[in-house]
Amino acid sequence: MSAEAAVNEFIRQVVAKDLEGAAALVSDDLEYDNVPFGKNHGPEELKTFLGQMVSGFDEVEFIIHRQTCTGNVVMNERTDRFRSGEKWIDLPVAGVFEVDADGKISLWRDYFDMATFTSQMSG
Amino acid sequence: MSAEAAVNEFIRQVVAKDLEGAAALVSDDLEYDNVPFGKNHGPEELKTFLGQMVSGFDEVEFIIHRQTCTGNVVMNERTDRFRSGEKWIDLPVAGVFEVDADGKISLWRDYFDMATFTSQMSG
C-alpha cells in the first residue's frame, strides 16, 4: 500500500468514527500533533483524543482540497467539518503525515487556527 | 523550472526581503492567503502585505522541515522565524503553493495558529 493509500484509508476510519480501525493503522510510536493543542503519542492516546473529538459530534467529515506526496510524506489541505444537530463547524486544516516502512502512520500533524474552531464552538 | 524549484526560489526572495524579486515570481492572478488574516490578490497586494511583515522585523527566516510536491502543487511544513532586536518569534506553519504553466506562483496559502503569533508579539 502506498503512503497516500495508507493516509486515505486512515482518514476513512477516522471520519467513520472507527477508533479501533484507525488505531490499527498507526505505529506504536505514532506522534499525533494538533499543533495549537499539543501532542499525543501512540495508538491509545490517539483513541482517547479522537474519542473525545468524535463523541462530541453527530457527524465528522474531512473534505480534501489538495493532497501531495513525496516519498513517505503525505500532506493535505482540508476542511474538517463537525456536525452537532443541524449546526456544522468548518475548520480549515493543513495536515502532515508520515508512513513508516510497515505502512503504518507514524506522524499526523495538523495545522489550524484555534480561534477559528473555538469561536464556532461558542457561537 | 520545476514547481518545487519555483517555490524554493520564491521563498529565497521573501526571506531576503526582496519584494520586487518575490513579486516577479508570482502570477497576475496570485491568491495569497494567510488563513486567519485573510486573502491578498496579485503582485501589488503581495508586496504591500509582505512589506508590512518584513519591515517590522530585522530578520526573517523560513526553516523548512518537510516539503512534498505532486504535479504543480507544493506543500511544506515550516517554522517561520521573525527577529526583532535579540528576540525571535517562532511560528509553526503549513504552506500550500500552486505553480502555473508559466512557472509563476499562483497560490500561496499558509495555515497557522494566530494566537501562537500574537502571544509572542505581545510577550
Coordinates of N, CA and C in Angstrom, one line a residue:
Chain A
M1 N 0.9 -1.2 0.0 CA 0.0 0.0 0.0 C 0.9 1.2 0.0
S2 N 0.6 2.2 -0.9 CA 1.4 3.4 -0.9 C 1.2 4.3 0.3
A3 N 2.1 5.2 0.5 CA 1.9 6.1 1.6 C 0.6 6.9 1.5
E4 N 0.2 7.3 0.3 CA -1.0 8.0 0.1 C -2.2 7.2 0.4
A5 N -2.2 5.9 -0.1 CA -3.3 5.0 0.2 C -3.5 4.7 1.7
A6 N -2.3 4.6 2.4 CA -2.4 4.4 3.8 C -3.1 5.6 4.5
V7 N -2.8 6.8 4.1 CA -3.4 8.0 4.7 C -4.8 8.1 4.3
N8 N -5.2 7.8 3.1 CA -6.6 7.8 2.7 C -7.4 6.8 3.5
E9 N -6.9 5.6 3.7 CA -7.6 4.6 4.5 C -7.7 5.0 5.9
F10 N -6.7 5.6 6.5 CA -6.7 6.1 7.9 C -7.8 7.2 8.1
I11 N -7.8 8.1 7.1 CA -8.8 9.2 7.2 C -10.3 8.6 7.1
R12 N -10.4 7.6 6.2 CA -11.7 6.9 6.1 C -12.2 6.4 7.5
Q13 N -11.2 5.8 8.2 CA -11.6 5.2 9.5 C -11.9 6.3 10.5
V14 N -11.1 7.4 10.5 CA -11.4 8.5 11.5 C -12.8 9.1 11.3
V15 N -13.1 9.4 10.0 CA -14.4 10.1 9.8 C -15.6 9.1 10.0
A16 N -15.3 7.8 9.9 CA -16.3 6.8 10.2 C -16.4 6.6 11.7
K17 N -15.6 7.3 12.5 CA -15.6 7.2 13.9 C -15.2 5.7 14.4
D18 N -14.4 5.0 13.5 CA -14.0 3.7 13.9 C -12.6 3.8 14.6
L19 N -12.6 4.0 15.9 CA -11.4 4.3 16.6 C -10.4 3.1 16.6
E20 N -11.0 1.9 16.7 CA -10.1 0.7 16.7 C -9.5 0.6 15.3
G21 N -10.3 0.8 14.3 CA -9.9 0.7 12.9 C -8.7 1.7 12.6
A22 N -8.9 2.9 13.1 CA -7.9 4.0 12.9 C -6.6 3.6 13.7
A23 N -6.8 3.1 14.9 CA -5.6 2.8 15.8 C -4.8 1.7 15.2
A24 N -5.5 0.8 14.5 CA -4.8 -0.4 13.9 C -3.9 0.0 12.7
L25 N -4.1 1.3 12.2 CA -3.3 1.7 11.1 C -2.1 2.6 11.5
V26 N -1.9 2.8 12.8 CA -0.8 3.7 13.2 C 0.3 2.8 13.9
S27 N 1.5 3.4 13.9 CA 2.6 2.7 14.6 C 2.5 2.9 16.1
D28 N 3.2 2.0 16.8 CA 3.3 2.1 18.3 C 3.9 3.5 18.7
D29 N 4.8 4.0 17.9 CA 5.4 5.3 18.3 C 4.8 6.5 17.5
L30 N 3.6 6.3 17.1 CA 2.8 7.4 16.5 C 3.0 8.7 17.2
E31 N 3.3 9.8 16.5 CA 3.2 11.2 17.0 C 1.9 11.8 16.4
Y32 N 1.0 12.2 17.2 CA -0.3 12.8 16.7 C -0.3 14.2 17.3
D33 N -0.1 15.2 16.5 CA 0.1 16.6 17.0 C -0.9 17.5 16.4
N34 N -1.8 18.0 17.3 CA -2.7 19.0 16.9 C -2.1 20.3 17.4
V35 N -1.4 21.0 16.4 CA -0.4 22.0 16.8 C -0.8 22.9 17.9
P36 N -1.9 23.6 17.8 CA -2.2 24.5 18.9 C -2.6 23.8 20.2
F37 N -3.0 22.6 20.2 CA -3.4 21.8 21.4 C -2.2 21.1 22.0
G38 N -1.4 20.5 21.2 CA -0.3 19.7 21.7 C -0.3 18.3 21.2
K39 N 0.6 17.5 21.7 CA 0.9 16.2 21.1 C 0.3 15.0 21.9
N40 N -0.1 14.0 21.2 CA -0.5 12.7 21.7 C 0.5 11.7 21.1
H41 N 0.7 10.6 21.8 CA 1.7 9.6 21.4 C 1.1 8.2 21.5
G42 N 1.2 7.4 20.4 CA 0.8 6.0 20.4 C -0.7 5.8 20.2
P43 N -1.1 4.6 19.8 CA -2.5 4.3 19.5 C -3.5 4.5 20.6
E44 N -3.1 4.3 21.9 CA -4.0 4.5 23.0 C -4.4 6.0 23.1
E45 N -3.4 6.9 23.1 CA -3.6 8.3 23.2 C -4.4 8.8 22.0
L46 N -4.1 8.2 20.8 CA -4.9 8.6 19.6 C -6.4 8.3 19.8
K47 N -6.7 7.1 20.4 CA -8.1 6.7 20.6 C -8.7 7.6 21.6
T48 N -8.0 7.9 22.6 CA -8.6 8.8 23.7 C -8.9 10.2 23.1
F49 N -8.0 10.8 22.4 CA -8.2 12.1 21.8 C -9.3 12.1 20.8
L50 N -9.2 11.2 19.8 CA -10.2 11.1 18.8 C -11.6 10.8 19.4
G51 N -11.6 9.9 20.4 CA -12.8 9.5 21.0 C -13.5 10.8 21.6
Q52 N -12.8 11.6 22.2 CA -13.4 12.9 22.8 C -13.9 13.7 21.6
M53 N -13.1 13.8 20.5 CA -13.5 14.6 19.4 C -14.7 14.1 18.7
V54 N -14.8 12.8 18.4 CA -15.9 12.4 17.6 C -17.2 12.1 18.5
S55 N -17.0 11.8 19.8 CA -18.2 11.6 20.6 C -19.0 12.9 20.8
G56 N -18.3 14.0 20.7 CA -19.0 15.3 20.9 C -19.8 15.8 19.7
F57 N -19.6 15.1 18.6 CA -20.3 15.5 17.3 C -21.1 14.3 16.7
D58 N -22.2 14.7 16.0 CA -23.0 13.7 15.4 C -22.4 13.2 14.1
E59 N -21.6 14.0 13.5 CA -21.0 13.6 12.2 C -19.7 14.3 12.0
V60 N -18.7 13.7 11.4 CA -17.4 14.2 11.1 C -17.1 14.0 9.6
E61 N -16.6 15.0 8.9 CA -16.3 14.9 7.5 C -15.0 15.6 7.3
F62 N -14.1 15.0 6.5 CA -12.9 15.7 6.1 C -13.0 15.9 4.6
I63 N -13.0 17.2 4.1 CA -13.0 17.4 2.7 C -11.6 17.8 2.3
I64 N -11.0 16.9 1.4 CA -9.6 17.1 1.0 C -9.6 17.9 -0.3
H65 N -9.0 19.1 -0.2 CA -8.9 20.0 -1.4 C -7.7 19.7 -2.2
R66 N -6.6 19.5 -1.6 CA -5.3 19.2 -2.3 C -4.6 18.2 -1.5
Q67 N -3.8 17.3 -2.1 CA -3.0 16.3 -1.4 C -1.7 16.1 -2.2
T68 N -0.6 16.1 -1.5 CA 0.7 16.0 -2.2 C 1.5 14.9 -1.4
C69 N 2.3 14.2 -2.2 CA 3.1 13.1 -1.6 C 4.5 13.0 -2.2
T70 N 5.5 13.0 -1.3 CA 6.9 12.8 -1.7 C 7.5 11.7 -0.8
G71 N 7.9 10.6 -1.4 CA 8.4 9.5 -0.6 C 7.3 9.1 0.4
N72 N 7.7 9.0 1.7 CA 6.8 8.5 2.7 C 6.0 9.7 3.4
V73 N 6.1 10.9 2.9 CA 5.4 12.0 3.5 C 4.2 12.4 2.6
V74 N 3.1 12.6 3.3 CA 1.8 13.0 2.6 C 1.4 14.3 3.3
M75 N 1.0 15.3 2.5 CA 0.4 16.5 3.1 C -0.9 16.7 2.4
N76 N -1.9 17.3 3.2 CA -3.1 17.7 2.5 C -3.7 18.9 3.1
E77 N -4.5 19.5 2.3 CA -5.2 20.8 2.6 C -6.7 20.4 2.7
R78 N -7.3 20.6 3.9 CA -8.6 20.1 4.1 C -9.6 21.1 4.7
T79 N -10.9 20.9 4.6 CA -11.8 21.5 5.5 C -12.4 20.3 6.4
D80 N -12.1 20.3 7.7 CA -12.6 19.3 8.6 C -14.0 19.9 9.1
R81 N -15.0 19.1 9.0 CA -16.4 19.6 9.3 C -16.9 18.7 10.5
F82 N -17.6 19.3 11.4 CA -18.1 18.7 12.6 C -19.6 19.1 12.8
R83 N -20.5 18.1 12.8 CA -21.9 18.5 12.9 C -22.4 18.1 14.3
S84 N -23.1 19.1 14.8 CA -23.8 18.9 16.1 C -25.2 19.3 15.9
G85 N -26.1 18.4 15.8 CA -27.5 18.7 15.5 C -27.5 19.2 14.0
E86 N -28.1 20.4 13.8 CA -28.1 20.9 12.5 C -27.0 21.9 12.2
K87 N -26.1 22.1 13.2 CA -25.0 23.1 13.1 C -23.7 22.4 12.6
W88 N -23.1 22.9 11.6 CA -21.8 22.5 11.1 C -20.7 23.5 11.6
I89 N -19.6 23.0 12.1 CA -18.4 23.8 12.3 C -17.4 23.4 11.1
D90 N -16.9 24.4 10.5 CA -15.9 24.2 9.4 C -14.6 24.7 9.8
L91 N -13.6 23.8 9.8 CA -12.2 24.2 10.2 C -11.2 23.9 9.1
P92 N -10.6 25.0 8.5 CA -9.6 24.9 7.5 C -8.3 24.3 8.2
V93 N -7.8 23.2 7.6 CA -6.7 22.5 8.2 C -5.6 22.1 7.1
A94 N -4.3 22.2 7.5 CA -3.3 21.5 6.7 C -2.7 20.4 7.5
G95 N -2.6 19.2 6.9 CA -2.1 18.1 7.7 C -0.8 17.5 7.1
V96 N 0.0 17.0 7.9 CA 1.3 16.3 7.5 C 1.2 14.9 8.1
F97 N 1.5 13.9 7.2 CA 1.5 12.5 7.6 C 2.9 11.9 7.2
E98 N 3.4 11.0 8.1 CA 4.5 10.1 7.6 C 4.1 8.7 7.8
V99 N 4.5 7.9 6.8 CA 4.1 6.5 6.8 C 5.4 5.7 7.0
D100 N 5.5 4.8 7.9 CA 6.7 4.0 8.1 C 6.9 2.8 7.2
A101 N 8.0 2.1 7.3 CA 8.3 1.0 6.4 C 7.3 -0.1 6.4
D102 N 6.5 -0.2 7.5 CA 5.5 -1.2 7.6 C 4.1 -0.7 7.1
G103 N 4.1 0.5 6.5 CA 2.8 1.0 6.0 C 1.9 1.6 7.1
K104 N 2.5 1.8 8.3 CA 1.7 2.4 9.4 C 2.0 3.9 9.5
I105 N 0.9 4.6 9.9 CA 1.0 6.1 10.1 C 1.9 6.3 11.3
S106 N 3.0 7.0 11.2 CA 3.9 7.3 12.4 C 3.9 8.8 12.8
L107 N 3.3 9.6 11.9 CA 3.2 11.0 12.2 C 1.9 11.5 11.6
W108 N 1.1 12.3 12.4 CA 0.0 13.0 12.0 C 0.0 14.4 12.7
R109 N 0.3 15.4 11.9 CA 0.3 16.7 12.5 C -0.6 17.7 11.7
D110 N -1.5 18.3 12.4 CA -2.5 19.2 11.8 C -2.2 20.7 12.2
Y111 N -2.2 21.5 11.2 CA -2.1 23.0 11.4 C -3.4 23.6 11.2
F112 N -3.8 24.5 12.2 CA -5.1 25.2 12.0 C -5.1 26.3 13.0
D113 N -6.0 27.2 12.9 CA -6.2 28.4 13.8 C -7.2 28.0 14.9
M114 N -6.7 27.9 16.1 CA -7.5 27.5 17.2 C -8.8 28.4 17.4
A115 N -8.6 29.7 17.2 CA -9.7 30.6 17.4 C -10.8 30.4 16.4
T116 N -10.4 30.0 15.2 CA -11.4 29.7 14.2 C -12.3 28.5 14.6
F117 N -11.8 27.6 15.4 CA -12.6 26.5 15.9 C -13.4 26.9 17.1
T118 N -12.7 27.5 18.1 CA -13.4 27.8 19.4 C -14.5 28.9 19.2
S119 N -14.3 29.8 18.2 CA -15.3 30.8 18.0 C -16.6 30.2 17.5
Q120 N -16.5 29.1 16.7 CA -17.6 28.5 16.1 C -18.3 27.6 17.2
M121 N -17.4 27.0 18.1 CA -18.0 26.2 19.2 C -18.9 27.0 20.1
S122 N -18.4 28.2 20.4 CA -19.2 29.0 21.3 C -20.3 29.9 20.6
G123 N -20.2 29.9 19.3 CA -21.1 30.9 18.5 C -22.5 30.3 18.3
Chain B
M1 N 11.8 25.2 -15.1 CA 12.0 25.2 -13.6 C 10.8 24.4 -13.1
S2 N 11.1 23.4 -12.2 CA 10.0 22.6 -11.6 C 9.2 23.4 -10.6
A3 N 8.0 22.9 -10.3 CA 7.2 23.6 -9.3 C 7.9 23.8 -8.0
E4 N 8.6 22.8 -7.6 CA 9.3 22.9 -6.3 C 10.5 23.9 -6.4
A5 N 11.2 23.9 -7.5 CA 12.3 24.9 -7.7 C 11.7 26.3 -7.7
A6 N 10.5 26.5 -8.3 CA 9.9 27.8 -8.3 C 9.6 28.3 -6.9
V7 N 9.0 27.3 -6.1 CA 8.7 27.7 -4.7 C 9.9 28.0 -3.9
N8 N 11.0 27.2 -4.0 CA 12.2 27.4 -3.3 C 12.8 28.8 -3.6
E9 N 12.8 29.1 -4.9 CA 13.3 30.4 -5.3 C 12.5 31.6 -4.8
F10 N 11.2 31.4 -4.8 CA 10.2 32.4 -4.3 C 10.5 32.6 -2.8
I11 N 10.7 31.5 -2.0 CA 10.9 31.7 -0.6 C 12.3 32.4 -0.3
R12 N 13.2 32.1 -1.2 CA 14.5 32.7 -1.0 C 14.4 34.3 -1.2
Q13 N 13.5 34.7 -2.1 CA 13.3 36.1 -2.3 C 12.6 36.7 -1.1
V14 N 11.6 36.0 -0.6 CA 10.8 36.5 0.5 C 11.7 36.7 1.8
V15 N 12.5 35.7 2.1 CA 13.3 35.8 3.4 C 14.4 36.8 3.2
A16 N 14.8 37.0 1.9 CA 15.8 38.1 1.6 C 15.2 39.5 1.6
K17 N 13.9 39.5 1.9 CA 13.2 40.8 1.9 C 13.2 41.5 0.5
D18 N 13.4 40.7 -0.6 CA 13.4 41.3 -1.9 C 12.0 41.3 -2.5
L19 N 11.2 42.3 -2.2 CA 9.8 42.3 -2.5 C 9.6 42.3 -4.0
E20 N 10.5 43.1 -4.7 CA 10.3 43.1 -6.2 C 10.7 41.7 -6.8
G21 N 11.7 41.1 -6.2 CA 12.1 39.8 -6.7 C 11.0 38.8 -6.5
A22 N 10.4 38.8 -5.3 CA 9.3 37.9 -5.0 C 8.1 38.2 -5.9
A23 N 7.8 39.4 -6.1 CA 6.6 39.8 -6.9 C 6.8 39.3 -8.4
A24 N 8.0 39.3 -8.8 CA 8.3 38.9 -10.2 C 8.1 37.4 -10.4
L25 N 8.0 36.7 -9.3 CA 7.8 35.2 -9.5 C 6.4 34.8 -9.3
V26 N 5.4 35.7 -9.1 CA 4.0 35.3 -9.0 C 3.2 35.7 -10.2
S27 N 2.1 35.1 -10.3 CA 1.2 35.4 -11.5 C 0.4 36.6 -11.2
D28 N -0.2 37.2 -12.2 CA -1.0 38.4 -12.0 C -2.3 38.1 -11.2
D29 N -2.7 36.8 -11.3 CA -3.9 36.4 -10.5 C -3.6 35.7 -9.2
L30 N -2.4 35.9 -8.7 CA -1.9 35.3 -7.5 C -3.0 35.4 -6.4
E31 N -3.3 34.3 -5.7 CA -4.0 34.3 -4.4 C -3.1 34.0 -3.3
Y32 N -2.9 35.0 -2.4 CA -2.0 34.9 -1.3 C -2.9 35.0 0.0
D33 N -3.0 33.8 0.7 CA -4.0 33.7 1.7 C -3.3 33.3 3.0
N34 N -3.3 34.2 4.0 CA -2.8 33.9 5.3 C -4.1 33.6 6.1
V35 N -4.4 32.3 6.2 CA -5.7 31.8 6.5 C -6.4 32.6 7.7
P36 N -5.8 32.8 8.8 CA -6.5 33.5 9.9 C -6.7 35.0 9.6
F37 N -5.8 35.6 8.7 CA -5.8 37.0 8.4 C -6.8 37.3 7.2
G38 N -6.7 36.4 6.2 CA -7.5 36.7 5.0 C -6.6 36.8 3.8
K39 N -7.2 37.1 2.7 CA -6.6 36.9 1.4 C -6.0 38.3 0.8
N40 N -5.0 38.1 0.1 CA -4.4 39.2 -0.8 C -4.4 38.6 -2.2
H41 N -4.5 39.6 -3.2 CA -4.6 39.1 -4.6 C -3.6 39.9 -5.4
G42 N -2.8 39.2 -6.2 CA -1.9 39.9 -7.2 C -0.6 40.4 -6.6
P43 N 0.4 40.7 -7.5 CA 1.7 41.1 -7.1 C 1.7 42.3 -6.2
E44 N 0.9 43.3 -6.5 CA 0.9 44.6 -5.7 C 0.5 44.3 -4.2
E45 N -0.6 43.6 -4.1 CA -1.1 43.3 -2.7 C -0.1 42.4 -2.0
L46 N 0.6 41.5 -2.7 CA 1.7 40.7 -2.1 C 2.7 41.6 -1.6
K47 N 3.2 42.6 -2.4 CA 4.3 43.5 -1.9 C 3.8 44.3 -0.7
T48 N 2.6 44.8 -0.7 CA 2.1 45.6 0.4 C 2.1 44.7 1.7
F49 N 1.5 43.5 1.6 CA 1.4 42.7 2.8 C 2.8 42.3 3.3
L50 N 3.6 41.8 2.4 CA 5.0 41.3 2.7 C 5.8 42.5 3.2
G51 N 5.6 43.6 2.6 CA 6.4 44.8 3.1 C 6.1 45.2 4.5
Q52 N 4.8 45.1 4.9 CA 4.5 45.3 6.3 C 5.1 44.3 7.2
M53 N 5.1 43.0 6.7 CA 5.6 41.9 7.5 C 7.1 42.1 7.7
V54 N 7.9 42.3 6.6 CA 9.3 42.2 6.8 C 9.9 43.6 7.3
S55 N 9.2 44.7 7.1 CA 9.7 45.9 7.6 C 9.6 46.0 9.1
G56 N 8.7 45.2 9.7 CA 8.6 45.3 11.1 C 9.6 44.4 11.8
F57 N 10.4 43.6 11.1 CA 11.4 42.7 11.7 C 12.8 42.9 11.1
D58 N 13.8 42.7 11.9 CA 15.2 42.8 11.5 C 15.6 41.7 10.6
E59 N 15.0 40.5 10.8 CA 15.4 39.3 10.1 C 14.3 38.4 10.0
V60 N 14.2 37.7 8.8 CA 13.1 36.7 8.6 C 13.8 35.4 8.1
E61 N 13.3 34.3 8.6 CA 13.9 33.0 8.3 C 12.8 32.0 8.2
F62 N 12.7 31.2 7.1 CA 11.8 30.1 7.0 C 12.6 28.8 7.1
I63 N 12.4 28.0 8.1 CA 13.0 26.7 8.2 C 12.0 25.7 7.7
I64 N 12.4 25.0 6.6 CA 11.5 24.0 6.0 C 11.8 22.6 6.6
H65 N 10.8 22.0 7.2 CA 11.0 20.7 7.9 C 10.7 19.6 6.9
R66 N 9.6 19.8 6.1 CA 9.2 18.8 5.2 C 8.6 19.5 4.0
Q67 N 8.8 18.9 2.8 CA 8.2 19.5 1.6 C 7.8 18.4 0.7
T68 N 6.6 18.5 0.2 CA 6.0 17.5 -0.7 C 5.5 18.2 -2.0
C69 N 5.5 17.4 -3.1 CA 5.2 18.0 -4.4 C 4.4 17.0 -5.2
T70 N 3.3 17.3 -5.7 CA 2.6 16.4 -6.6 C 2.0 17.3 -7.8
G71 N 2.5 17.0 -9.0 CA 2.1 17.9 -10.1 C 2.6 19.3 -9.9
N72 N 1.6 20.3 -10.0 CA 2.0 21.7 -9.8 C 1.7 22.2 -8.4
V73 N 1.4 21.3 -7.4 CA 1.2 21.7 -6.1 C 2.3 21.3 -5.2
V74 N 2.8 22.3 -4.4 CA 3.9 22.1 -3.4 C 3.3 22.4 -2.1
M75 N 3.6 21.6 -1.1 CA 3.2 21.9 0.3 C 4.5 21.7 1.2
N76 N 4.5 22.6 2.2 CA 5.7 22.4 3.1 C 5.2 22.7 4.5
E77 N 6.0 22.1 5.4 CA 5.9 22.3 6.9 C 7.1 23.1 7.3
R78 N 6.8 24.3 8.0 CA 7.9 25.2 8.3 C 7.8 25.7 9.7
T79 N 9.0 26.3 10.1 CA 8.9 27.2 11.2 C 9.4 28.5 10.6
D80 N 8.5 29.5 10.6 CA 8.8 30.9 10.1 C 9.3 31.7 11.3
R81 N 10.4 32.3 11.2 CA 11.1 33.0 12.4 C 11.2 34.4 12.0
F82 N 10.9 35.3 13.0 CA 11.0 36.7 12.8 C 11.8 37.3 14.0
R83 N 12.9 38.0 13.6 CA 13.7 38.6 14.7 C 13.5 40.1 14.8
S84 N 13.3 40.5 16.0 CA 13.2 42.0 16.4 C 14.2 42.2 17.4
G85 N 15.3 42.9 17.1 CA 16.4 43.1 18.1 C 17.0 41.7 18.4
E86 N 17.0 41.3 19.7 CA 17.5 40.0 20.0 C 16.4 38.9 20.2
K87 N 15.2 39.4 20.0 CA 14.1 38.5 20.2 C 13.6 37.8 19.0
W88 N 13.5 36.5 19.0 CA 12.9 35.7 17.9 C 11.5 35.3 18.2
I89 N 10.6 35.4 17.2 CA 9.3 34.8 17.2 C 9.3 33.6 16.3
D90 N 8.9 32.5 16.8 CA 8.8 31.2 16.0 C 7.4 30.9 15.8
L91 N 7.0 30.7 14.5 CA 5.7 30.4 14.1 C 5.6 29.1 13.3
P92 N 5.0 28.0 13.8 CA 4.8 26.8 13.1 C 3.7 27.0 12.0
V93 N 4.1 26.7 10.7 CA 3.3 27.0 9.6 C 3.2 25.8 8.6
A94 N 2.1 25.6 8.0 CA 2.0 24.6 6.9 C 1.5 25.5 5.7
G95 N 2.3 25.4 4.6 CA 2.0 26.2 3.4 C 1.6 25.4 2.2
V96 N 0.8 25.9 1.3 CA 0.3 25.3 0.1 C 0.6 26.3 -1.0
F97 N 1.3 25.8 -2.1 CA 1.6 26.6 -3.2 C 1.1 25.9 -4.5
E98 N 0.7 26.7 -5.5 CA 0.4 26.2 -6.8 C 1.2 27.0 -7.8
V99 N 1.8 26.3 -8.8 CA 2.6 26.9 -9.8 C 1.9 26.8 -11.1
D100 N 1.8 27.9 -11.9 CA 1.0 27.8 -13.1 C 1.9 27.3 -14.3
A101 N 1.3 27.3 -15.5 CA 2.0 26.7 -16.6 C 3.2 27.6 -17.0
D102 N 3.2 28.8 -16.6 CA 4.4 29.7 -16.9 C 5.4 29.7 -15.8
G103 N 5.3 28.8 -14.8 CA 6.2 28.7 -13.7 C 6.1 29.7 -12.7
K104 N 5.0 30.5 -12.7 CA 4.7 31.5 -11.7 C 3.9 31.0 -10.5
I105 N 4.1 31.5 -9.3 CA 3.3 31.1 -8.2 C 1.9 31.7 -8.3
S106 N 0.9 30.9 -8.3 CA -0.5 31.4 -8.5 C -1.3 31.3 -7.2
L107 N -0.8 30.5 -6.3 CA -1.4 30.3 -5.0 C -0.3 30.2 -3.9
W108 N -0.5 30.9 -2.8 CA 0.3 30.7 -1.6 C -0.7 30.8 -0.4
R109 N -0.9 29.7 0.2 CA -1.8 29.7 1.4 C -1.1 29.2 2.6
D110 N -1.0 29.9 3.7 CA -0.4 29.5 4.9 C -1.4 29.2 6.0
Y111 N -1.2 28.0 6.7 CA -2.1 27.7 7.8 C -1.2 27.8 9.1
F112 N -1.7 28.5 10.1 CA -1.0 28.6 11.4 C -2.0 29.1 12.4
D113 N -1.6 29.0 13.6 CA -2.5 29.5 14.7 C -2.2 30.9 15.1
M114 N -3.2 31.8 14.9 CA -3.0 33.2 15.1 C -2.5 33.5 16.5
A115 N -3.1 32.9 17.5 CA -2.7 33.2 18.9 C -1.2 32.9 19.2
T116 N -0.7 31.9 18.5 CA 0.7 31.5 18.7 C 1.6 32.7 18.2
F117 N 1.1 33.4 17.2 CA 1.9 34.6 16.7 C 1.7 35.8 17.6
T118 N 0.4 36.1 17.9 CA 0.1 37.3 18.6 C 0.6 37.3 20.1
S119 N 0.6 36.1 20.7 CA 1.0 36.0 22.1 C 2.5 36.2 22.2
Q120 N 3.3 35.9 21.1 CA 4.7 36.2 21.1 C 5.0 37.6 20.8
M121 N 4.1 38.2 20.0 CA 4.3 39.6 19.6 C 4.1 40.5 20.8
S122 N 3.2 40.1 21.7 CA 2.9 41.0 22.9 C 3.7 40.5 24.1
G123 N 4.4 39.3 24.0 CA 5.0 38.8 25.1 C 6.4 39.4 25.4

